[in-house]
mmCIF file of C-alpha atoms in Angstrom:
data_model
loop_
_atom_site.group_PDB
_atom_site.id
_atom_site.type_symbol
_atom_site.label_atom_id
_atom_site.label_comp_id
_atom_site.label_asym_id
_atom_site.label_seq_id
_atom_site.Cartn_x
_atom_site.Cartn_y
_atom_site.Cartn_z
ATOM 1 C CA MET A 138 0.001 0.002 0.006
ATOM 2 C CA ARG A 139 1.394 3.429 -0.935
ATOM 3 C CA PRO A 140 0.238 7.003 -0.372
ATOM 4 C CA GLY A 141 -1.655 8.645 -3.154
ATOM 5 C CA ARG A 142 -3.853 5.710 -4.156
ATOM 6 C CA ASP A 143 -7.612 5.455 -3.683
ATOM 7 C CA VAL A 144 -8.932 2.632 -1.564
ATOM 8 C CA ARG A 145 -11.097 0.184 -3.466
ATOM 9 C CA PRO A 146 -12.284 -3.301 -2.561
ATOM 10 C CA GLY A 147 -8.942 -4.552 -3.888
ATOM 11 C CA GLY A 148 -7.208 -2.972 -0.933
ATOM 12 C CA ASP A 149 -5.589 0.357 -2.118
ATOM 13 C CA VAL A 150 -5.422 3.098 0.473
ATOM 14 C CA ARG A 151 -6.073 6.815 0.268
ATOM 15 C CA PRO A 152 -3.722 9.154 2.084
ATOM 16 C CA GLY A 153 -4.636 8.868 5.746
ATOM 17 C CA GLY A 154 -3.062 9.469 9.058
ATOM 18 C CA ASP A 155 -5.516 10.326 11.802
ATOM 19 C CA VAL A 156 -7.860 7.520 12.691
ATOM 20 C CA ARG A 157 -10.772 8.117 15.011
ATOM 21 C CA PRO A 158 -11.690 5.467 17.614
ATOM 22 C CA GLY A 159 -14.662 4.400 15.537
ATOM 23 C CA GLY A 160 -12.339 3.313 12.756
ATOM 24 C CA ASP A 161 -12.690 6.308 10.349
ATOM 25 C CA VAL A 162 -9.486 6.997 8.429
ATOM 26 C CA ARG A 163 -9.056 10.737 8.016
ATOM 27 C CA PRO A 164 -6.987 12.389 5.266
ATOM 28 C CA GLY A 165 -3.464 13.133 6.340
ATOM 29 C CA ARG A 166 0.033 11.728 6.409
ATOM 30 C CA ILE A 167 0.636 7.987 6.466
ATOM 31 C CA GLU A 168 3.791 6.960 8.216
ATOM 32 C CA ARG A 169 5.867 4.626 6.062
ATOM 33 C CA LEU A 170 7.297 1.536 7.658
ATOM 34 C CA ASP A 171 10.308 -0.601 6.943
ATOM 35 C CA VAL A 172 9.831 -4.160 5.776
ATOM 36 C CA ILE A 173 12.128 -7.098 6.436
ATOM 37 C CA GLU A 174 10.887 -10.262 4.718
ATOM 38 C CA PHE A 175 11.711 -13.857 5.491
ATOM 39 C CA GLY A 176 11.399 -15.688 2.172
ATOM 40 C CA GLY A 177 8.799 -18.339 1.458
ATOM 41 C CA SER A 178 9.473 -22.026 1.669
ATOM 42 C CA PRO A 179 11.362 -23.678 -1.197
ATOM 43 C CA GLY A 180 9.231 -24.588 -4.166
ATOM 44 C CA GLY A 181 6.585 -22.027 -3.296
ATOM 45 C CA GLY A 182 5.128 -23.844 -0.299
ATOM 46 C CA ARG A 183 1.439 -24.321 0.071
ATOM 47 C CA SER A 184 -1.159 -21.626 0.103
ATOM 48 C CA ARG A 185 -1.893 -19.668 3.235
ATOM 49 C CA ARG A 186 -4.319 -21.224 5.647
ATOM 50 C CA PRO A 187 -5.008 -19.188 8.805
ATOM 51 C CA TRP A 188 -4.613 -21.161 12.020
ATOM 52 C CA ARG A 189 -8.160 -20.288 13.035
ATOM 53 C CA ARG A 190 -9.506 -22.508 10.256
ATOM 54 C CA TRP A 191 -7.443 -25.356 11.654
ATOM 55 C CA LEU A 192 -8.834 -24.579 15.060
ATOM 56 C CA SER A 193 -12.419 -24.666 13.904
ATOM 57 C CA LEU A 194 -11.821 -27.985 12.197
ATOM 58 C CA ALA A 195 -10.088 -29.351 15.281
ATOM 59 C CA LEU A 196 -12.915 -28.351 17.568
ATOM 60 C CA ALA A 197 -15.475 -29.890 15.217
ATOM 61 C CA ALA A 198 -13.648 -33.180 14.756
ATOM 62 C CA GLY A 199 -13.804 -35.782 17.499
ATOM 63 C CA VAL A 200 -10.652 -37.878 17.600
ATOM 64 C CA ALA A 201 -10.611 -40.989 19.767
ATOM 65 C CA ALA A 202 -8.647 -40.380 22.977
ATOM 66 C CA VAL A 203 -5.618 -42.482 23.685
ATOM 67 C CA ALA A 204 -3.669 -43.126 26.859
ATOM 68 C CA VAL A 205 -0.526 -41.101 27.470
ATOM 69 C CA VAL A 206 2.300 -43.094 28.977
ATOM 70 C CA GLU A 207 3.232 -41.714 32.388
ATOM 71 C CA HIS A 208 6.898 -41.266 32.965
ATOM 72 C CA ALA A 209 8.172 -41.957 36.447
ATOM 73 C CA ARG A 210 11.841 -41.323 36.094
ATOM 74 C CA SER A 211 13.265 -38.056 37.315
ATOM 75 C CA GLY A 212 15.465 -35.748 35.204
ATOM 76 C CA SER A 213 19.201 -36.060 34.785
ATOM 77 C CA THR A 214 21.653 -33.210 35.203
ATOM 78 C CA THR A 215 24.567 -34.884 33.482
ATOM 79 C CA ALA A 216 25.738 -33.826 30.039
ATOM 80 C CA THR A 217 26.479 -37.430 29.042
ATOM 81 C CA PRO A 218 23.732 -39.001 26.899
ATOM 82 C CA ARG A 219 22.182 -42.212 28.100
ATOM 83 C CA PRO A 220 22.720 -45.303 25.921
ATOM 84 C CA SER A 221 19.133 -44.986 24.621
ATOM 85 C CA ALA A 222 19.740 -41.476 23.321
ATOM 86 C CA THR A 223 20.708 -40.617 19.749
ATOM 87 C CA ALA A 224 22.396 -37.518 18.372
ATOM 88 C CA VAL A 225 20.317 -35.123 16.278
ATOM 89 C CA SER A 226 22.050 -34.457 12.983
ATOM 90 C CA GLY A 227 22.491 -31.052 11.467
ATOM 91 C CA SER A 228 24.890 -28.144 11.150
ATOM 92 C CA GLY A 229 25.505 -24.963 13.075
ATOM 93 C CA GLY A 230 27.184 -26.274 16.232
ATOM 94 C CA PRO A 231 27.341 -29.241 18.560
ATOM 95 C CA ALA A 232 24.360 -31.553 18.303
ATOM 96 C CA VAL A 233 21.946 -31.831 21.218
ATOM 97 C CA THR A 234 21.024 -35.428 21.946
ATOM 98 C CA ALA A 235 17.414 -36.582 22.256
ATOM 99 C CA SER A 236 16.043 -39.917 23.392
ATOM 100 C CA THR A 237 14.267 -42.152 20.934
ATOM 101 C CA ALA A 238 11.942 -43.549 23.600
ATOM 102 C CA ALA A 239 9.689 -41.045 25.383
ATOM 103 C CA SER A 240 8.573 -43.683 27.848
ATOM 104 C CA ALA A 241 12.078 -44.601 28.998
ATOM 105 C CA ALA A 242 14.439 -41.633 28.833
ATOM 106 C CA ALA A 243 14.988 -38.814 31.294
ATOM 107 C CA PRO A 244 15.877 -35.352 29.958
ATOM 108 C CA VAL A 245 19.303 -35.017 28.341
ATOM 109 C CA VAL A 246 21.392 -31.965 29.245
ATOM 110 C CA SER A 247 24.021 -30.490 26.924
ATOM 111 C CA GLN A 248 26.540 -28.006 28.378
ATOM 112 C CA ILE A 249 27.655 -25.719 25.567
ATOM 113 C CA GLY A 250 30.314 -23.972 27.654
ATOM 114 C CA HIS A 251 29.501 -20.363 26.746
ATOM 115 C CA PRO A 252 26.491 -18.004 26.454
ATOM 116 C CA LEU A 253 24.430 -18.309 23.283
ATOM 117 C CA LEU A 254 23.873 -15.264 21.052
ATOM 118 C CA GLY A 255 25.772 -13.212 23.618
ATOM 119 C CA VAL A 256 22.745 -13.194 25.939
ATOM 120 C CA THR A 257 23.548 -12.464 29.582
ATOM 121 C CA ALA A 258 20.025 -12.003 30.982
ATOM 122 C CA GLY A 259 18.243 -14.923 32.637
ATOM 123 C CA TRP A 260 15.328 -15.404 30.223
ATOM 124 C CA GLU A 261 15.029 -18.747 28.425
ATOM 125 C CA LEU A 262 13.764 -19.981 25.057
ATOM 126 C CA LEU A 263 11.643 -23.121 24.904
ATOM 127 C CA GLY A 264 10.680 -25.018 21.779
ATOM 128 C CA ARG A 265 8.376 -27.891 21.018
ATOM 129 C CA GLY A 266 8.759 -30.394 18.191
ATOM 130 C CA PRO A 267 6.973 -33.605 17.200
ATOM 131 C CA THR A 268 8.794 -35.742 19.792
ATOM 132 C CA THR A 269 10.768 -33.352 22.002
ATOM 133 C CA VAL A 270 10.573 -30.252 24.172
ATOM 134 C CA VAL A 271 13.781 -28.219 24.279
ATOM 135 C CA ARG A 272 14.766 -25.730 26.979
ATOM 136 C CA VAL A 273 17.531 -23.290 25.966
ATOM 137 C CA GLU A 274 19.191 -21.371 28.806
ATOM 138 C CA LEU A 275 21.060 -18.876 26.669
ATOM 139 C CA ALA A 276 23.038 -17.065 29.379
ATOM 140 C CA ARG A 277 24.167 -20.364 30.957
ATOM 141 C CA GLY A 278 24.922 -22.029 27.633
ATOM 142 C CA ARG A 279 22.843 -25.069 28.507
ATOM 143 C CA VAL A 280 20.259 -27.006 26.487
ATOM 144 C CA THR A 281 17.876 -29.600 27.964
ATOM 145 C CA THR A 282 16.050 -31.948 25.604
ATOM 146 C CA THR A 283 13.097 -34.001 26.846
ATOM 147 C CA ALA A 284 11.499 -36.761 24.785
ATOM 148 C CA VAL A 285 7.699 -36.444 24.675
ATOM 149 C CA PRO A 286 4.752 -38.442 23.321
ATOM 150 C CA ALA A 287 3.644 -37.684 19.765
ATOM 151 C CA ILE A 288 0.416 -35.670 19.561
ATOM 152 C CA LEU A 289 -2.204 -37.820 17.862
ATOM 153 C CA SER A 290 -3.762 -34.995 15.894
ATOM 154 C CA SER A 291 -2.939 -33.017 12.766
ATOM 155 C CA GLY A 292 -4.674 -29.939 14.171
ATOM 156 C CA PRO A 293 -2.993 -27.079 16.042
ATOM 157 C CA SER A 294 -1.831 -27.234 19.646
ATOM 158 C CA SER A 295 -1.220 -24.610 22.314
ATOM 159 C CA PHE A 296 2.320 -24.363 23.730
ATOM 160 C CA VAL A 297 2.460 -22.588 27.087
ATOM 161 C CA VAL A 298 5.345 -22.207 29.538
ATOM 162 C CA GLY A 299 5.443 -21.405 33.250
ATOM 163 C CA ARG A 300 8.231 -20.741 35.735
ATOM 164 C CA ASP A 301 9.406 -24.346 35.755
ATOM 165 C CA TRP A 302 7.259 -26.187 33.204
ATOM 166 C CA ALA A 303 6.194 -26.323 29.564
ATOM 167 C CA MET A 304 2.822 -27.588 28.381
ATOM 168 C CA VAL A 305 1.421 -28.854 25.060
ATOM 169 C CA ARG A 306 -2.388 -28.838 24.897
ATOM 170 C CA PRO A 307 -3.965 -30.037 21.604
ATOM 171 C CA LEU A 308 -7.103 -28.119 20.694
ATOM 172 C CA ASP A 309 -9.070 -31.258 19.909
ATOM 173 C CA ARG A 310 -9.858 -34.308 22.040
ATOM 174 C CA VAL A 311 -6.491 -36.046 22.231
ATOM 175 C CA PRO A 312 -4.039 -36.194 25.156
ATOM 176 C CA GLY A 313 -1.528 -33.469 25.896
ATOM 177 C CA TYR A 314 1.361 -33.340 28.337
ATOM 178 C CA VAL A 315 3.402 -31.159 30.676
ATOM 179 C CA VAL A 316 7.192 -31.213 31.015
ATOM 180 C CA ARG A 317 8.488 -29.979 34.353
ATOM 181 C CA ASP A 318 12.113 -28.830 34.428
ATOM 182 C CA GLY A 319 14.440 -31.791 34.842
ATOM 183 C CA ARG A 320 11.668 -34.370 34.661
ATOM 184 C CA ALA A 321 10.092 -36.614 32.051
ATOM 185 C CA ALA A 322 6.831 -35.677 30.325
ATOM 186 C CA GLN A 323 3.599 -36.296 32.243
ATOM 187 C CA PRO A 324 -0.023 -36.405 30.978
ATOM 188 C CA LEU A 325 -2.392 -33.502 31.602
ATOM 189 C CA TYR A 326 -5.183 -33.944 34.125
ATOM 190 C CA GLY A 327 -8.503 -32.388 35.116
ATOM 191 C CA PRO A 328 -9.489 -29.172 33.307
ATOM 192 C CA LEU A 329 -6.315 -29.387 31.217
ATOM 193 C CA GLU A 330 -7.811 -32.397 29.442
ATOM 194 C CA SER A 331 -10.704 -30.314 28.100
ATOM 195 C CA ILE A 332 -11.113 -29.646 24.396
ATOM 196 C CA GLY A 333 -10.097 -26.179 23.257
ATOM 197 C CA PRO A 334 -7.207 -23.709 23.558
ATOM 198 C CA ALA A 335 -4.807 -23.140 26.448
ATOM 199 C CA MET A 336 -3.384 -19.643 26.900
ATOM 200 C CA PRO A 337 -0.834 -18.190 29.339
ATOM 201 C CA GLY A 338 -2.216 -16.536 32.487
ATOM 202 C CA PRO A 339 -1.336 -13.124 33.936
ATOM 203 C CA ASP A 340 1.112 -14.401 36.577
ATOM 204 C CA GLY A 341 3.345 -16.290 34.157
ATOM 205 C CA ASN A 342 2.653 -19.564 35.919
ATOM 206 C CA SER A 343 -0.980 -20.373 35.113
ATOM 207 C CA VAL A 344 -3.098 -21.306 32.093
ATOM 208 C CA TRP A 345 -6.508 -20.256 30.748
ATOM 209 C CA VAL A 346 -8.513 -23.293 29.622
ATOM 210 C CA PRO A 347 -12.216 -23.833 28.846
ATOM 211 C CA ALA A 348 -14.349 -24.810 31.809
ATOM 212 C CA ALA A 349 -15.313 -28.471 31.606
ATOM 213 C CA GLY A 350 -18.300 -29.030 29.340
ATOM 214 C CA ARG A 351 -18.714 -25.315 28.544
ATOM 215 C CA ASP A 352 -17.724 -23.162 25.607
ATOM 216 C CA THR A 353 -18.738 -19.860 27.233
ATOM 217 C CA SER A 354 -16.294 -19.801 30.118
ATOM 218 C CA MET A 355 -12.546 -20.114 30.614
ATOM 219 C CA ILE A 356 -10.877 -20.728 33.959
ATOM 220 C CA LEU A 357 -7.384 -20.133 35.305
ATOM 221 C CA VAL A 358 -5.532 -23.242 36.477
ATOM 222 C CA ASP A 359 -1.975 -24.249 37.371
ATOM 223 C CA ALA A 360 0.120 -26.868 35.586
ATOM 224 C CA GLY A 361 -1.585 -29.588 37.642
ATOM 225 C CA GLY A 362 -5.078 -28.476 36.616
ATOM 226 C CA ARG A 363 -5.975 -26.902 39.973
ATOM 227 C CA PRO A 364 -7.981 -23.626 39.849
ATOM 228 C CA THR A 365 -5.847 -20.621 40.776
ATOM 229 C CA GLY A 366 -7.903 -17.556 39.994
ATOM 230 C CA PRO A 367 -11.009 -16.025 38.439
ATOM 231 C CA SER A 368 -12.880 -17.161 35.361
ATOM 232 C CA VAL A 369 -13.848 -15.163 32.293
ATOM 233 C CA SER A 370 -17.100 -15.354 30.351
ATOM 234 C CA LEU A 371 -17.268 -15.652 26.580
ATOM 235 C CA PRO A 372 -20.188 -15.096 24.222
ATOM 236 C CA PRO A 373 -21.551 -18.287 22.633
ATOM 237 C CA GLY A 374 -19.700 -19.465 19.544
ATOM 238 C CA VAL A 375 -16.417 -17.537 19.930
ATOM 239 C CA LEU A 376 -14.242 -20.144 21.694
ATOM 240 C CA ALA A 377 -12.693 -21.233 18.386
ATOM 241 C CA THR A 378 -11.290 -17.718 17.872
ATOM 242 C CA VAL A 379 -9.734 -17.202 21.313
ATOM 243 C CA THR A 380 -6.036 -16.264 21.384
ATOM 244 C CA SER A 381 -3.639 -14.750 23.900
ATOM 245 C CA ASP A 382 -3.456 -10.962 24.195
ATOM 246 C CA ASP A 383 0.304 -11.207 24.973
ATOM 247 C CA ALA A 384 -0.358 -9.782 28.441
ATOM 248 C CA GLY A 385 -1.851 -12.756 30.269
ATOM 249 C CA TYR A 386 -5.467 -12.364 29.182
ATOM 250 C CA LEU A 387 -7.524 -13.250 26.118
ATOM 251 C CA VAL A 388 -8.760 -11.967 22.768
ATOM 252 C CA PHE A 389 -11.661 -13.251 20.676
ATOM 253 C CA VAL A 390 -13.279 -12.377 17.369
ATOM 254 C CA GLY A 391 -17.039 -11.955 17.328
ATOM 255 C CA ASN A 392 -19.829 -9.843 15.903
ATOM 256 C CA GLY A 393 -18.603 -6.335 15.291
ATOM 257 C CA GLY A 394 -14.863 -6.943 15.492
ATOM 258 C CA ALA A 395 -12.181 -8.169 17.899
ATOM 259 C CA TYR A 396 -12.498 -7.954 21.683
ATOM 260 C CA SER A 397 -10.179 -8.265 24.649
ATOM 261 C CA VAL A 398 -11.612 -10.192 27.564
ATOM 262 C CA ARG A 399 -10.767 -10.011 31.261
ATOM 263 C CA PRO A 400 -12.694 -10.942 34.397
ATOM 264 C CA ASP A 401 -14.598 -7.631 34.196
ATOM 265 C CA GLY A 402 -15.980 -8.518 30.759
ATOM 266 C CA PRO A 403 -15.149 -8.034 27.072
ATOM 267 C CA ARG A 404 -14.069 -4.712 25.561
ATOM 268 C CA ARG A 405 -13.889 -4.025 21.849
ATOM 269 C CA ILE A 406 -10.434 -3.462 20.425
ATOM 270 C CA THR A 407 -11.410 -2.752 16.842
ATOM 271 C CA THR A 408 -14.357 -2.954 14.482
ATOM 272 C CA GLY A 409 -11.921 -4.223 11.859
ATOM 273 C CA GLN A 410 -9.482 -7.141 11.865
ATOM 274 C CA LEU A 411 -6.949 -7.603 14.635
ATOM 275 C CA VAL A 412 -3.697 -8.673 12.999
ATOM 276 C CA ALA A 413 -1.060 -8.501 15.756
ATOM 277 C CA ALA A 414 -0.833 -8.057 19.517
ATOM 278 C CA GLY A 415 1.919 -7.009 21.887
ATOM 279 C CA PRO A 416 2.209 -5.958 25.525
ATOM 280 C CA THR A 417 1.712 -2.282 24.693
ATOM 281 C CA ARG A 418 0.034 -2.115 21.263
ATOM 282 C CA TRP A 419 -2.470 -3.684 18.894
ATOM 283 C CA LEU A 420 -2.168 -3.673 15.092
ATOM 284 C CA ALA A 421 -5.472 -3.712 13.198
ATOM 285 C CA LEU A 422 -6.900 -3.257 9.718
ATOM 286 C CA GLU A 423 -9.854 -0.853 9.831
ATOM 287 C CA CYS A 424 -12.181 0.574 7.200
ATOM 288 C CA ASP A 425 -14.501 3.567 7.257
ATOM 289 C CA ASP A 426 -18.060 3.733 5.892
ATOM 290 C CA ARG A 427 -16.757 4.249 2.334
ATOM 291 C CA TYR A 428 -14.448 1.204 2.561
ATOM 292 C CA ARG A 429 -11.333 3.309 2.846
ATOM 293 C CA CYS A 430 -9.113 0.906 4.728
ATOM 294 C CA GLY A 431 -5.762 1.176 6.424
ATOM 295 C CA ALA A 432 -3.520 -0.210 9.122
ATOM 296 C CA VAL A 433 -3.865 1.261 12.589
ATOM 297 C CA ILE A 434 -1.659 1.058 15.647
ATOM 298 C CA ILE A 435 -3.709 1.182 18.871
ATOM 299 C CA ASP A 436 -2.201 2.101 22.215
ATOM 300 C CA ARG A 437 -3.443 -0.492 24.692
ATOM 301 C CA ARG A 438 -3.353 1.858 27.664
ATOM 302 C CA THR A 439 -5.042 4.922 26.184
ATOM 303 C CA GLY A 440 -6.850 3.576 23.083
ATOM 304 C CA ALA A 441 -5.179 6.243 20.923
ATOM 305 C CA ARG A 442 -4.958 5.344 17.238
ATOM 306 C CA ARG A 443 -2.327 6.138 14.624
ATOM 307 C CA ALA A 444 -2.495 5.187 10.936
ATOM 308 C CA VAL A 445 0.567 3.434 9.512
ATOM 309 C CA ASP A 446 1.483 2.141 6.049
ATOM 310 C CA VAL A 447 1.429 -1.624 6.509
ATOM 311 C CA PRO A 448 -0.027 -3.835 3.735
ATOM 312 C CA LEU A 449 -2.233 -6.032 5.887
ATOM 313 C CA GLU A 450 -4.486 -7.582 3.245
ATOM 314 C CA GLN A 451 -2.219 -10.612 2.958
ATOM 315 C CA ALA A 452 -1.512 -10.963 6.689
ATOM 316 C CA ALA A 453 -2.881 -13.892 8.659
ATOM 317 C CA VAL A 454 -5.451 -12.627 11.160
ATOM 318 C CA SER A 455 -4.206 -12.748 14.753
ATOM 319 C CA ALA A 456 -0.978 -14.497 13.673
ATOM 320 C CA GLY A 457 1.290 -11.489 14.215
ATOM 321 C CA THR A 458 3.250 -10.370 17.233
ATOM 322 C CA ILE A 459 4.514 -6.955 18.310
ATOM 323 C CA SER A 460 7.820 -6.610 20.151
ATOM 324 C CA PRO A 461 7.695 -5.820 23.876
ATOM 325 C CA ASP A 462 9.066 -2.314 23.259
ATOM 326 C CA GLY A 463 6.336 -1.671 20.665
ATOM 327 C CA ALA A 464 8.835 -0.828 17.921
ATOM 328 C CA THR A 465 8.383 -3.733 15.500
ATOM 329 C CA ALA A 466 5.569 -5.931 14.238
ATOM 330 C CA ALA A 467 6.285 -9.442 12.951
ATOM 331 C CA LEU A 468 3.550 -10.817 10.688
ATOM 332 C CA ILE A 469 2.896 -14.049 8.810
ATOM 333 C CA GLU A 470 1.658 -13.352 5.297
ATOM 334 C CA SER A 471 0.918 -14.872 1.941
ATOM 335 C CA GLY A 472 3.869 -14.489 -0.396
ATOM 336 C CA PRO A 473 4.439 -14.980 -4.127
ATOM 337 C CA ASN A 474 3.241 -18.202 -5.783
ATOM 338 C CA GLY A 475 1.396 -19.394 -2.707
ATOM 339 C CA SER A 476 4.434 -19.223 -0.421
ATOM 340 C CA ILE A 477 4.378 -18.225 3.242
ATOM 341 C CA ILE A 478 6.574 -15.362 4.423
ATOM 342 C CA ALA A 479 7.197 -13.564 7.664
ATOM 343 C CA ALA A 480 7.718 -9.814 7.532
ATOM 344 C CA LEU A 481 9.138 -7.396 10.062
ATOM 345 C CA TYR A 482 7.593 -3.928 9.985
ATOM 346 C CA SER A 483 9.637 -1.328 11.803
ATOM 347 C CA LEU A 484 7.583 1.310 13.577
ATOM 348 C CA ALA A 485 10.602 3.362 14.572
ATOM 349 C CA SER A 486 13.194 3.769 11.758
ATOM 350 C CA ASN A 487 13.427 4.380 8.029
ATOM 351 C CA SER A 488 15.807 1.529 7.084
ATOM 352 C CA SER A 489 14.835 -1.733 5.431
ATOM 353 C CA ARG A 490 16.656 -5.034 5.021
ATOM 354 C CA ALA A 491 15.568 -8.258 3.373
ATOM 355 C CA ILE A 492 16.645 -11.676 4.615
ATOM 356 C CA GLY A 493 15.629 -15.259 3.819
ATOM 357 C CA ALA A 494 14.308 -18.038 6.058
ATOM 358 C CA PRO A 495 11.688 -20.713 5.340
ATOM 359 C CA VAL A 496 8.565 -20.032 7.395
ATOM 360 C CA GLY A 497 6.385 -22.790 8.822
ATOM 361 C CA THR A 498 3.095 -23.364 7.030
ATOM 362 C CA SER A 499 1.042 -25.008 9.785
ATOM 363 C CA PHE A 500 -0.131 -21.725 11.307
ATOM 364 C CA ASP A 501 0.217 -23.359 14.694
ATOM 365 C CA LEU A 502 0.225 -20.911 17.564
ATOM 366 C CA ALA A 503 3.568 -19.421 18.600
ATOM 367 C CA THR A 504 5.684 -19.921 15.489
ATOM 368 C CA MET A 505 7.357 -16.573 16.252
ATOM 369 C CA VAL A 506 8.322 -15.116 19.640
ATOM 370 C CA TRP A 507 10.259 -12.086 20.852
ATOM 371 C CA SER A 508 12.981 -11.957 23.461
ATOM 372 C CA PRO A 509 11.950 -9.825 26.479
ATOM 373 C CA ASP A 510 14.412 -7.101 25.463
ATOM 374 C CA SER A 511 13.031 -6.976 21.869
ATOM 375 C CA ARG A 512 16.536 -7.689 20.531
ATOM 376 C CA TRP A 513 15.716 -11.082 18.995
ATOM 377 C CA LEU A 514 12.810 -12.501 17.033
ATOM 378 C CA PHE A 515 12.857 -16.307 17.044
ATOM 379 C CA VAL A 516 11.181 -18.050 14.093
ATOM 380 C CA ALA A 517 10.284 -21.746 13.887
ATOM 381 C CA GLY A 518 11.082 -22.509 10.258
ATOM 382 C CA ALA A 519 9.267 -24.772 7.820
ATOM 383 C CA ASP A 520 12.321 -27.044 7.890
ATOM 384 C CA GLY A 521 12.115 -27.473 11.673
ATOM 385 C CA SER A 522 15.111 -25.226 12.294
ATOM 386 C CA LEU A 523 15.284 -22.320 14.718
ATOM 387 C CA TYR A 524 16.027 -18.945 13.143
ATOM 388 C CA PRO A 525 17.199 -16.215 15.566
ATOM 389 C CA VAL A 526 16.723 -12.855 13.832
ATOM 390 C CA ASP A 527 18.464 -9.700 15.030
ATOM 391 C CA ALA A 528 15.629 -7.166 15.012
ATOM 392 C CA ALA A 529 18.019 -4.232 14.671
ATOM 393 C CA THR A 530 19.817 -5.480 11.554
ATOM 394 C CA GLY A 531 17.498 -8.112 10.101
ATOM 395 C CA THR A 532 20.323 -10.653 10.148
ATOM 396 C CA VAL A 533 19.635 -14.337 10.748
ATOM 397 C CA HIS A 534 22.143 -15.761 13.248
ATOM 398 C CA SER A 535 23.104 -19.275 14.199
ATOM 399 C CA LEU A 536 22.250 -20.300 17.725
ATOM 400 C CA GLY A 537 25.585 -22.149 17.837
ATOM 401 C CA VAL A 538 24.029 -25.511 18.615
ATOM 402 C CA THR A 539 21.883 -27.868 16.561
ATOM 403 C CA LEU A 540 18.453 -28.538 18.069
ATOM 404 C CA PRO A 541 15.855 -31.218 17.331
ATOM 405 C CA PRO A 542 13.081 -30.104 14.935
ATOM 406 C CA ILE A 543 10.981 -27.256 16.390
ATOM 407 C CA THR A 544 7.473 -26.217 15.366
ATOM 408 C CA GLN A 545 6.437 -23.924 18.248
ATOM 409 C CA LEU A 546 8.246 -21.477 20.513
ATOM 410 C CA ALA A 547 7.791 -19.721 23.852
ATOM 411 C CA VAL A 548 9.932 -17.468 26.023
ATOM 412 C CA ARG A 549 10.254 -17.793 29.789
ATOM 413 C CA PRO A 550 11.106 -14.453 31.443
ATOM 414 C CA ALA A 551 14.001 -14.195 33.838
ATOM 415 C CA PRO A 552 13.055 -14.827 37.481
ATOM 416 C CA ALA A 553 11.887 -11.669 39.229
#
């Protein structure tokens, strides 16, 4: 989208800068943004399919439940692999070993011997793949790999982390599991077995899940499924659209737009489409009564709106994420020839850099996450590799160690 073009149903935008809370785009200056693109998957990839469609299908399809094998062995702190462990092949650094038998192996710890990516703060990166959960302590230079049961569903799953655990909760009726630090994977119990999404809670150590047998209420529970706080009410029929608001509460899409929801009830964010969320800002596509449409940044604290020049027509709804400092939006979009690309839109500078990395096509939740200091964007690639992207330069770096395949990511903040 460029200034000086009329907005038509095809998506062109008139000059606009001031946007009123109701969504009207007023004539004025449009701030131009910088774009950093991660190239589509080799061979063009498959066409874009928003994760919400997967979610709706998952919630509609009943898949026969199976038993999850309970692991009784405690975690190991040694860097020496057990005999049942095999090395994960790949390039980019020493290989992290992962067990081939989820029911038999304790976590395997790899001591790298130096900080990764030069990180000195205590936050951690966690990743989930088809048969492993990986905990990366960047400042300590330590990687822990835990073998986990395969999820018996092709639909999306939620990946949530707490202070000392990581959880995988499929959105349909198949078993999930929790991995506590240093211990083998365990099955989920109680409310955590319910169908539907699981989203991080406001204290960083709890999870929002649907109340048992209800699609109009979500409750806050700990990693053991015990209630820990208030519930929130949802309108009928919106559970399939619920996502995290990146601040410990929830967002849903319903009649009239997108809404944030807290214990005191829902509040409308936008009458348009919510495209990305961050701790301090929303990014939305809004149109006025004449179908003049444009991208809008919304301040979460004040509700103030500012029009920006971001081509959002190809962006996956609710699949984007805004950096903690509010300076950069990372979006998943449709690219050329049906490919999937990720794009970084700078909200602060006038420079642009293009880089290449294959982007995952599953539209699972949490394929991109930010470091707490907004320095790094981590991307789970279509090839199962982890791509650390320097947000300041747009450069893809090597983590310095080869990890098992990763499809979803989460960040654990440093201890308070």
